[in-house]
PDB file of C-alpha atoms in Angstrom:
ATOM      1  CA  MET W 149       3.092 -11.743  -3.694  1.00  0.00           C
ATOM      2  CA  MET W 150       2.608 -13.278  -7.119  1.00  0.00           C
ATOM      3  CA  ASP W 151       3.395 -11.355 -10.298  1.00  0.00           C
ATOM      4  CA  ASP W 152      -0.187 -11.718 -11.527  1.00  0.00           C
ATOM      5  CA  GLU W 153      -1.481 -10.108  -8.288  1.00  0.00           C
ATOM      6  CA  ARG W 154       0.908  -7.205  -8.785  1.00  0.00           C
ATOM      7  CA  SER W 155      -0.163  -6.896 -12.394  1.00  0.00           C
ATOM      8  CA  ARG W 156      -3.870  -6.853 -11.450  1.00  0.00           C
ATOM      9  CA  ALA W 157      -3.195  -4.198  -8.807  1.00  0.00           C
ATOM     10  CA  LEU W 158      -1.337  -2.063 -11.343  1.00  0.00           C
ATOM     11  CA  GLN W 159      -4.193  -2.446 -13.837  1.00  0.00           C
ATOM     12  CA  GLU W 160      -6.700  -1.432 -11.157  1.00  0.00           C
ATOM     13  CA  ALA W 161      -4.708   1.678 -10.180  1.00  0.00           C
ATOM     14  CA  LEU W 162      -4.381   2.736 -13.822  1.00  0.00           C
ATOM     15  CA  PHE W 163      -8.080   2.029 -14.432  1.00  0.00           C
ATOM     16  CA  CYS W 164      -9.056   4.269 -11.499  1.00  0.00           C
ATOM     17  CA  GLU W 165      -6.832   7.032 -12.865  1.00  0.00           C
ATOM     18  CA  SER W 166      -8.330   6.709 -16.350  1.00  0.00           C
ATOM     19  CA  VAL W 167     -11.930   6.851 -15.092  1.00  0.00           C
ATOM     20  CA  LEU W 168     -11.153   9.947 -13.022  1.00  0.00           C
ATOM     21  CA  ALA W 169      -9.349  11.547 -15.983  1.00  0.00           C
ATOM     22  CA  LYS W 170     -12.469  11.203 -18.161  1.00  0.00           C
ATOM     23  CA  SER W 171     -14.148  13.833 -15.997  1.00  0.00           C
ATOM     24  CA  GLY W 172     -11.025  15.971 -15.637  1.00  0.00           C
ATOM     25  CA  GLU W 173     -10.256  14.670 -12.141  1.00  0.00           C
ATOM     26  CA  ASN W 174      -7.418  12.785 -10.485  1.00  0.00           C
ATOM     27  CA  VAL W 175      -6.932  11.133  -7.095  1.00  0.00           C
ATOM     28  CA  LEU W 176      -5.809  14.405  -5.524  1.00  0.00           C
ATOM     29  CA  SER W 177      -8.608  16.626  -6.869  1.00  0.00           C
ATOM     30  CA  GLU W 178     -11.144  13.936  -6.018  1.00  0.00           C
ATOM     31  CA  THR W 179      -9.797  13.717  -2.459  1.00  0.00           C
ATOM     32  CA  LEU W 180      -9.763  17.472  -1.906  1.00  0.00           C
ATOM     33  CA  ARG W 181     -13.066  18.119  -3.744  1.00  0.00           C
ATOM     34  CA  GLY W 182     -12.367  21.825  -4.050  1.00  0.00           C
ATOM     35  CA  ALA W 183     -11.567  22.328  -0.363  1.00  0.00           C
ATOM     36  CA  PRO W 184      -8.983  24.993   0.355  1.00  0.00           C
ATOM     37  CA  VAL W 185      -5.725  23.249   1.140  1.00  0.00           C
ATOM     38  CA  THR W 186      -4.297  24.027   4.548  1.00  0.00           C
ATOM     39  CA  ALA W 187      -1.007  22.489   5.616  1.00  0.00           C
ATOM     40  CA  TRP W 188      -1.331  19.704   8.196  1.00  0.00           C
ATOM     41  CA  SER W 189      -5.132  19.450   7.840  1.00  0.00           C
ATOM     42  CA  HIS W 190      -6.557  16.005   7.165  1.00  0.00           C
ATOM     43  CA  TYR W 191      -8.508  15.432   3.963  1.00  0.00           C
ATOM     44  CA  PRO W 192     -11.214  14.393   4.093  1.00  0.00           C
ATOM     45  CA  ALA W 193     -11.977  15.668   7.580  1.00  0.00           C
ATOM     46  CA  GLY W 194     -12.299  12.790  10.014  1.00  0.00           C
ATOM     47  CA  ASP W 195     -10.173  10.440   7.867  1.00  0.00           C
ATOM     48  CA  ILE W 196     -11.440   7.389   5.978  1.00  0.00           C
ATOM     49  CA  PHE W 197     -11.982   4.154   7.886  1.00  0.00           C
ATOM     50  CA  ASP W 198     -13.294   0.891   6.467  1.00  0.00           C
ATOM     51  CA  PRO W 199     -14.940  -1.007   9.353  1.00  0.00           C
ATOM     52  CA  ASP W 200     -14.727  -4.343   7.509  1.00  0.00           C
ATOM     53  CA  THR W 201     -10.961  -4.344   7.038  1.00  0.00           C
ATOM     54  CA  GLY W 202      -9.718  -1.797   9.577  1.00  0.00           C
ATOM     55  CA  ALA W 203      -8.000   0.161   6.784  1.00  0.00           C
ATOM     56  CA  GLN W 204      -7.701   3.885   7.439  1.00  0.00           C
ATOM     57  CA  TRP W 205      -6.145   6.801   5.572  1.00  0.00           C
ATOM     58  CA  TYR W 206      -5.955  10.558   5.300  1.00  0.00           C
ATOM     59  CA  TYR W 207      -4.266  13.003   2.955  1.00  0.00           C
ATOM     60  CA  HIS W 208      -2.292  16.058   4.002  1.00  0.00           C
ATOM     61  CA  CYS W 209       0.520  18.324   2.904  1.00  0.00           C
ATOM     62  CA  HIS W 210       3.377  20.180   4.564  1.00  0.00           C
ATOM     63  CA  VAL W 211       4.789  23.668   4.296  1.00  0.00           C
ATOM     64  CA  PRO W 212       7.392  23.677   2.964  1.00  0.00           C
ATOM     65  CA  PRO W 213       6.735  20.622   0.784  1.00  0.00           C
ATOM     66  CA  ALA W 214       9.030  17.608   0.941  1.00  0.00           C
ATOM     67  CA  ASP W 215      10.528  18.502  -2.457  1.00  0.00           C
ATOM     68  CA  GLU W 216       9.754  20.413  -5.653  1.00  0.00           C
ATOM     69  CA  THR W 217       7.471  17.635  -6.924  1.00  0.00           C
ATOM     70  CA  GLU W 218       5.390  16.415  -3.992  1.00  0.00           C
ATOM     71  CA  HIS W 219       2.099  18.158  -3.227  1.00  0.00           C
ATOM     72  CA  GLY W 220       1.345  15.954  -0.220  1.00  0.00           C
ATOM     73  CA  HIS W 221       0.771  12.379   0.789  1.00  0.00           C
ATOM     74  CA  PHE W 222      -1.720   9.764   1.895  1.00  0.00           C
ATOM     75  CA  HIS W 223      -0.924   8.200   5.278  1.00  0.00           C
ATOM     76  CA  CYS W 224      -2.122   4.573   5.278  1.00  0.00           C
ATOM     77  CA  PHE W 225      -2.956   2.729   8.501  1.00  0.00           C
ATOM     78  CA  VAL W 226      -4.683  -0.399   9.760  1.00  0.00           C
ATOM     79  CA  ARG W 227      -6.762  -0.682  12.934  1.00  0.00           C
ATOM     80  CA  PRO W 228      -6.988  -4.481  13.266  1.00  0.00           C
ATOM     81  CA  ASP W 229      -9.233  -4.302  16.349  1.00  0.00           C
ATOM     82  CA  GLY W 230     -11.712  -1.787  14.944  1.00  0.00           C
ATOM     83  CA  PRO W 231     -12.199   1.979  15.244  1.00  0.00           C
ATOM     84  CA  LYS W 232     -11.425   2.172  18.959  1.00  0.00           C
ATOM     85  CA  GLY W 233      -8.427  -0.166  18.792  1.00  0.00           C
ATOM     86  CA  PRO W 234      -4.779   0.655  18.224  1.00  0.00           C
ATOM     87  CA  VAL W 235      -3.791   2.220  14.900  1.00  0.00           C
ATOM     88  CA  HIS W 236      -0.667   1.128  13.018  1.00  0.00           C
ATOM     89  CA  HIS W 237       0.988   3.184  10.274  1.00  0.00           C
ATOM     90  CA  LEU W 238       1.950   1.185   7.192  1.00  0.00           C
ATOM     91  CA  ILE W 239       3.204   3.591   4.540  1.00  0.00           C
ATOM     92  CA  ALA W 240       2.860   7.122   3.182  1.00  0.00           C
ATOM     93  CA  VAL W 241       2.058   7.559  -0.510  1.00  0.00           C
ATOM     94  CA  GLY W 242       3.301  10.864  -1.930  1.00  0.00           C
ATOM     95  CA  VAL W 243       1.664  12.424  -4.988  1.00  0.00           C
ATOM     96  CA  ASP W 244       2.425  15.408  -7.201  1.00  0.00           C
ATOM     97  CA  PRO W 245      -0.014  18.322  -7.789  1.00  0.00           C
ATOM     98  CA  PHE W 246      -1.694  16.264 -10.547  1.00  0.00           C
ATOM     99  CA  GLY W 247      -2.344  13.277  -8.297  1.00  0.00           C
ATOM    100  CA  ARG W 248       0.386  11.162  -9.878  1.00  0.00           C
ATOM    101  CA  LEU W 249       2.300   8.783  -7.650  1.00  0.00           C
ATOM    102  CA  HIS W 250       5.641  10.305  -6.631  1.00  0.00           C
ATOM    103  CA  ARG W 251       7.121   8.287  -3.776  1.00  0.00           C
ATOM    104  CA  LEU W 252       6.522   5.815  -0.960  1.00  0.00           C
ATOM    105  CA  PHE W 253       7.970   6.397   2.492  1.00  0.00           C
ATOM    106  CA  THR W 254       7.897   5.422   6.146  1.00  0.00           C
ATOM    107  CA  VAL W 255       8.020   7.746   9.117  1.00  0.00           C
ATOM    108  CA  ASN W 256       9.180   7.775  12.696  1.00  0.00           C
ATOM    109  CA  GLN W 257       6.522   7.043  15.317  1.00  0.00           C
ATOM    110  CA  TRP W 258       6.207  10.654  16.571  1.00  0.00           C
ATOM    111  CA  VAL W 259       5.065  11.783  13.101  1.00  0.00           C
ATOM    112  CA  VAL W 260       1.742   9.930  13.224  1.00  0.00           C
ATOM    113  CA  GLY W 261       1.491   8.935  16.888  1.00  0.00           C
ATOM    114  CA  ASP W 262       0.517   5.369  16.084  1.00  0.00           C
ATOM    115  CA  THR W 263       0.836   2.285  18.271  1.00  0.00           C
ATOM    116  CA  TRP W 264       4.242   0.908  17.365  1.00  0.00           C
ATOM    117  CA  LEU W 265       4.762  -2.479  15.784  1.00  0.00           C
ATOM    118  CA  ASP W 266       8.103  -3.836  14.648  1.00  0.00           C
ATOM    119  CA  ALA W 267       8.678  -4.494  10.956  1.00  0.00           C
ATOM    120  CA  GLU W 268       7.403  -8.060  10.625  1.00  0.00           C
ATOM    121  CA  ALA W 269       4.206  -7.368  12.576  1.00  0.00           C
ATOM    122  CA  THR W 270       3.623  -4.238  10.478  1.00  0.00           C
ATOM    123  CA  ILE W 271       4.235  -6.144   7.243  1.00  0.00           C
ATOM    124  CA  ALA W 272       1.706  -8.785   8.319  1.00  0.00           C
ATOM    125  CA  LEU W 273      -0.961  -6.036   8.314  1.00  0.00           C
ATOM    126  CA  LEU W 274      -0.358  -4.936   4.700  1.00  0.00           C
ATOM    127  CA  PRO W 275      -3.008  -7.268   3.201  1.00  0.00           C
ATOM    128  CA  ARG W 276      -5.579  -5.712   5.578  1.00  0.00           C
ATOM    129  CA  PHE W 277      -5.226  -2.348   3.811  1.00  0.00           C
ATOM    130  CA  ASP W 278      -8.203  -2.828   1.505  1.00  0.00           C
ATOM    131  CA  VAL W 279     -10.619   0.096   1.348  1.00  0.00           C
ATOM    132  CA  HIS W 280     -14.138  -0.564   0.017  1.00  0.00           C
ATOM    133  CA  PHE W 281     -15.830   2.673   0.969  1.00  0.00           C
ATOM    134  CA  SER W 282     -17.690   5.351  -0.970  1.00  0.00           C
ATOM    135  CA  ARG W 283     -16.151   8.403   0.751  1.00  0.00           C
ATOM    136  CA  PRO W 284     -14.543  10.578  -0.539  1.00  0.00           C
ATOM    137  CA  SER W 285     -14.510   8.551  -3.737  1.00  0.00           C
ATOM    138  CA  TYR W 286     -14.650   4.839  -4.339  1.00  0.00           C
ATOM    139  CA  LEU W 287     -12.086   5.303  -7.114  1.00  0.00           C
ATOM    140  CA  VAL W 288      -9.620   7.040  -4.778  1.00  0.00           C
ATOM    141  CA  ASN W 289     -10.059   4.256  -2.219  1.00  0.00           C
ATOM    142  CA  ARG W 290      -9.499   1.554  -4.800  1.00  0.00           C
ATOM    143  CA  TRP W 291      -6.513   3.430  -6.288  1.00  0.00           C
ATOM    144  CA  LEU W 292      -4.830   3.698  -2.895  1.00  0.00           C
ATOM    145  CA  THR W 293      -5.540   0.030  -2.144  1.00  0.00           C
ATOM    146  CA  ALA W 294      -4.103  -0.956  -5.535  1.00  0.00           C
ATOM    147  CA  VAL W 295      -0.968   1.146  -5.036  1.00  0.00           C
ATOM    148  CA  VAL W 296      -0.293  -0.513  -1.671  1.00  0.00           C
ATOM    149  CA  ARG W 297      -0.959  -3.952  -3.177  1.00  0.00           C
ATOM    150  CA  HIS W 298       1.175  -3.380  -6.291  1.00  0.00           C
ATOM    151  CA  PHE W 299       4.141  -2.054  -4.325  1.00  0.00           C
ATOM    152  CA  GLN W 300       3.831  -4.481  -1.410  1.00  0.00           C
ATOM    153  CA  PRO W 301       7.328  -6.007  -1.870  1.00  0.00           C
ATOM    154  CA  GLU W 302       8.886  -2.535  -1.973  1.00  0.00           C
ATOM    155  CA  ILE W 303       6.824  -1.425   1.026  1.00  0.00           C
ATOM    156  CA  GLU W 304       8.008  -4.472   2.970  1.00  0.00           C
ATOM    157  CA  THR W 305      11.600  -3.442   2.218  1.00  0.00           C
ATOM    158  CA  LEU W 306      10.889   0.146   3.292  1.00  0.00           C
ATOM    159  CA  ILE W 307       9.356  -1.021   6.584  1.00  0.00           C
ATOM    160  CA  ARG W 308      12.372  -3.215   7.321  1.00  0.00           C
ATOM    161  CA  GLU W 309      14.655  -0.309   6.418  1.00  0.00           C
ATOM    162  CA  ARG W 310      12.635   1.893   8.810  1.00  0.00           C
ATOM    163  CA  ASP W 311      13.482  -0.422  11.689  1.00  0.00           C
ATOM    164  CA  ALA W 312      17.147  -0.639  10.662  1.00  0.00           C
ATOM    165  CA  VAL W 313      17.411   3.166  10.523  1.00  0.00           C
ATOM    166  CA  LEU W 314      15.788   3.475  13.947  1.00  0.00           C
ATOM    167  CA  ALA W 315      18.076   0.794  15.387  1.00  0.00           C
ATOM    168  CA  GLY W 316      21.137   2.683  14.168  1.00  0.00           C
ATOM    169  CA  HIS W 317      19.966   6.181  15.089  1.00  0.00           C
ATOM    170  CA  ILE W 318      21.379   7.935  18.129  1.00  0.00           C
ATOM    171  CA  ALA W 319      18.851  10.338  19.626  1.00  0.00           C
ATOM    172  CA  PRO W 320      19.815  13.286  21.819  1.00  0.00           C
ATOM    173  CA  GLN W 321      20.188  12.473  25.495  1.00  0.00           C
ATOM    174  CA  GLY W 322      16.808  12.168  27.214  1.00  0.00           C
ATOM    175  CA  VAL W 323      14.896  11.544  23.950  1.00  0.00           C
ATOM    176  CA  THR W 324      13.825   8.119  22.733  1.00  0.00           C
ATOM    177  CA  VAL W 325      14.654   7.265  19.128  1.00  0.00           C
ATOM    178  CA  ARG W 326      10.988   7.023  18.100  1.00  0.00           C
ATOM    179  CA  GLU W 327      10.317  10.474  19.610  1.00  0.00           C
ATOM    180  CA  ASP W 328      13.363  12.193  18.097  1.00  0.00           C
ATOM    181  CA  ARG W 329      11.951  15.061  16.030  1.00  0.00           C
ATOM    182  CA  GLN W 330      15.205  15.304  14.116  1.00  0.00           C
ATOM    183  CA  LEU W 331      14.302  11.983  12.450  1.00  0.00           C
ATOM    184  CA  GLU W 332      11.045  12.192  10.482  1.00  0.00           C
ATOM    185  CA  VAL W 333      11.286  10.115   7.280  1.00  0.00           C
ATOM    186  CA  THR W 334      12.941   6.769   7.977  1.00  0.00           C
ATOM    187  CA  SER W 335      12.960   5.290   4.452  1.00  0.00           C
ATOM    188  CA  SER W 336      11.834   6.487   1.036  1.00  0.00           C
ATOM    189  CA  LEU W 337      11.558   5.247  -2.535  1.00  0.00           C
ATOM    190  CA  PRO W 338      10.614   7.104  -5.735  1.00  0.00           C
ATOM    191  CA  ALA W 339       7.598   5.384  -7.296  1.00  0.00           C
ATOM    192  CA  SER W 340       5.576   5.587 -10.475  1.00  0.00           C
ATOM    193  CA  LEU W 341       2.732   3.614 -12.032  1.00  0.00           C
ATOM    194  CA  ARG W 342       4.110   4.172 -15.537  1.00  0.00           C
TER     195      ARG W 342
END
């Protein structure tokens, strides 16, 4: 990825944040739209799927939270063969209670139940994560797309690290590594747009 592409993606993410801030909103409040937050529920209900690119995402949070800062995270996927085809997890984008970027991380397969692809095949799908959709907010969709685009080199490293962690992990007898519930987050990186 070229530096000017990264710079444009950063500018787009910051622009989306500034437009939302003008009306007292942020990517998190715009995603939730006043809905009561229930751990593990997907926001918005039914997820977001762009039929043109196969990009898909949802937001959710855990109890207890991952740390003192993170409110929850956006799980980003691609369905290259359309809505009925296999789904592949790319990255999770953690945000704080004010919708500010907090971290990027990958997860073990059992966490999202996706169709597994090794690192290089997963990385090849990153450019497909491009959401041009009005729900729940065009600005949230563009922000998330821009974050993935801006941090693509770091995400590639995280995906490769995911596979290295899985290759070195010893699961309990009778459990496959990708189904080992003792291993949830496989790689993580603090991240900020500022």
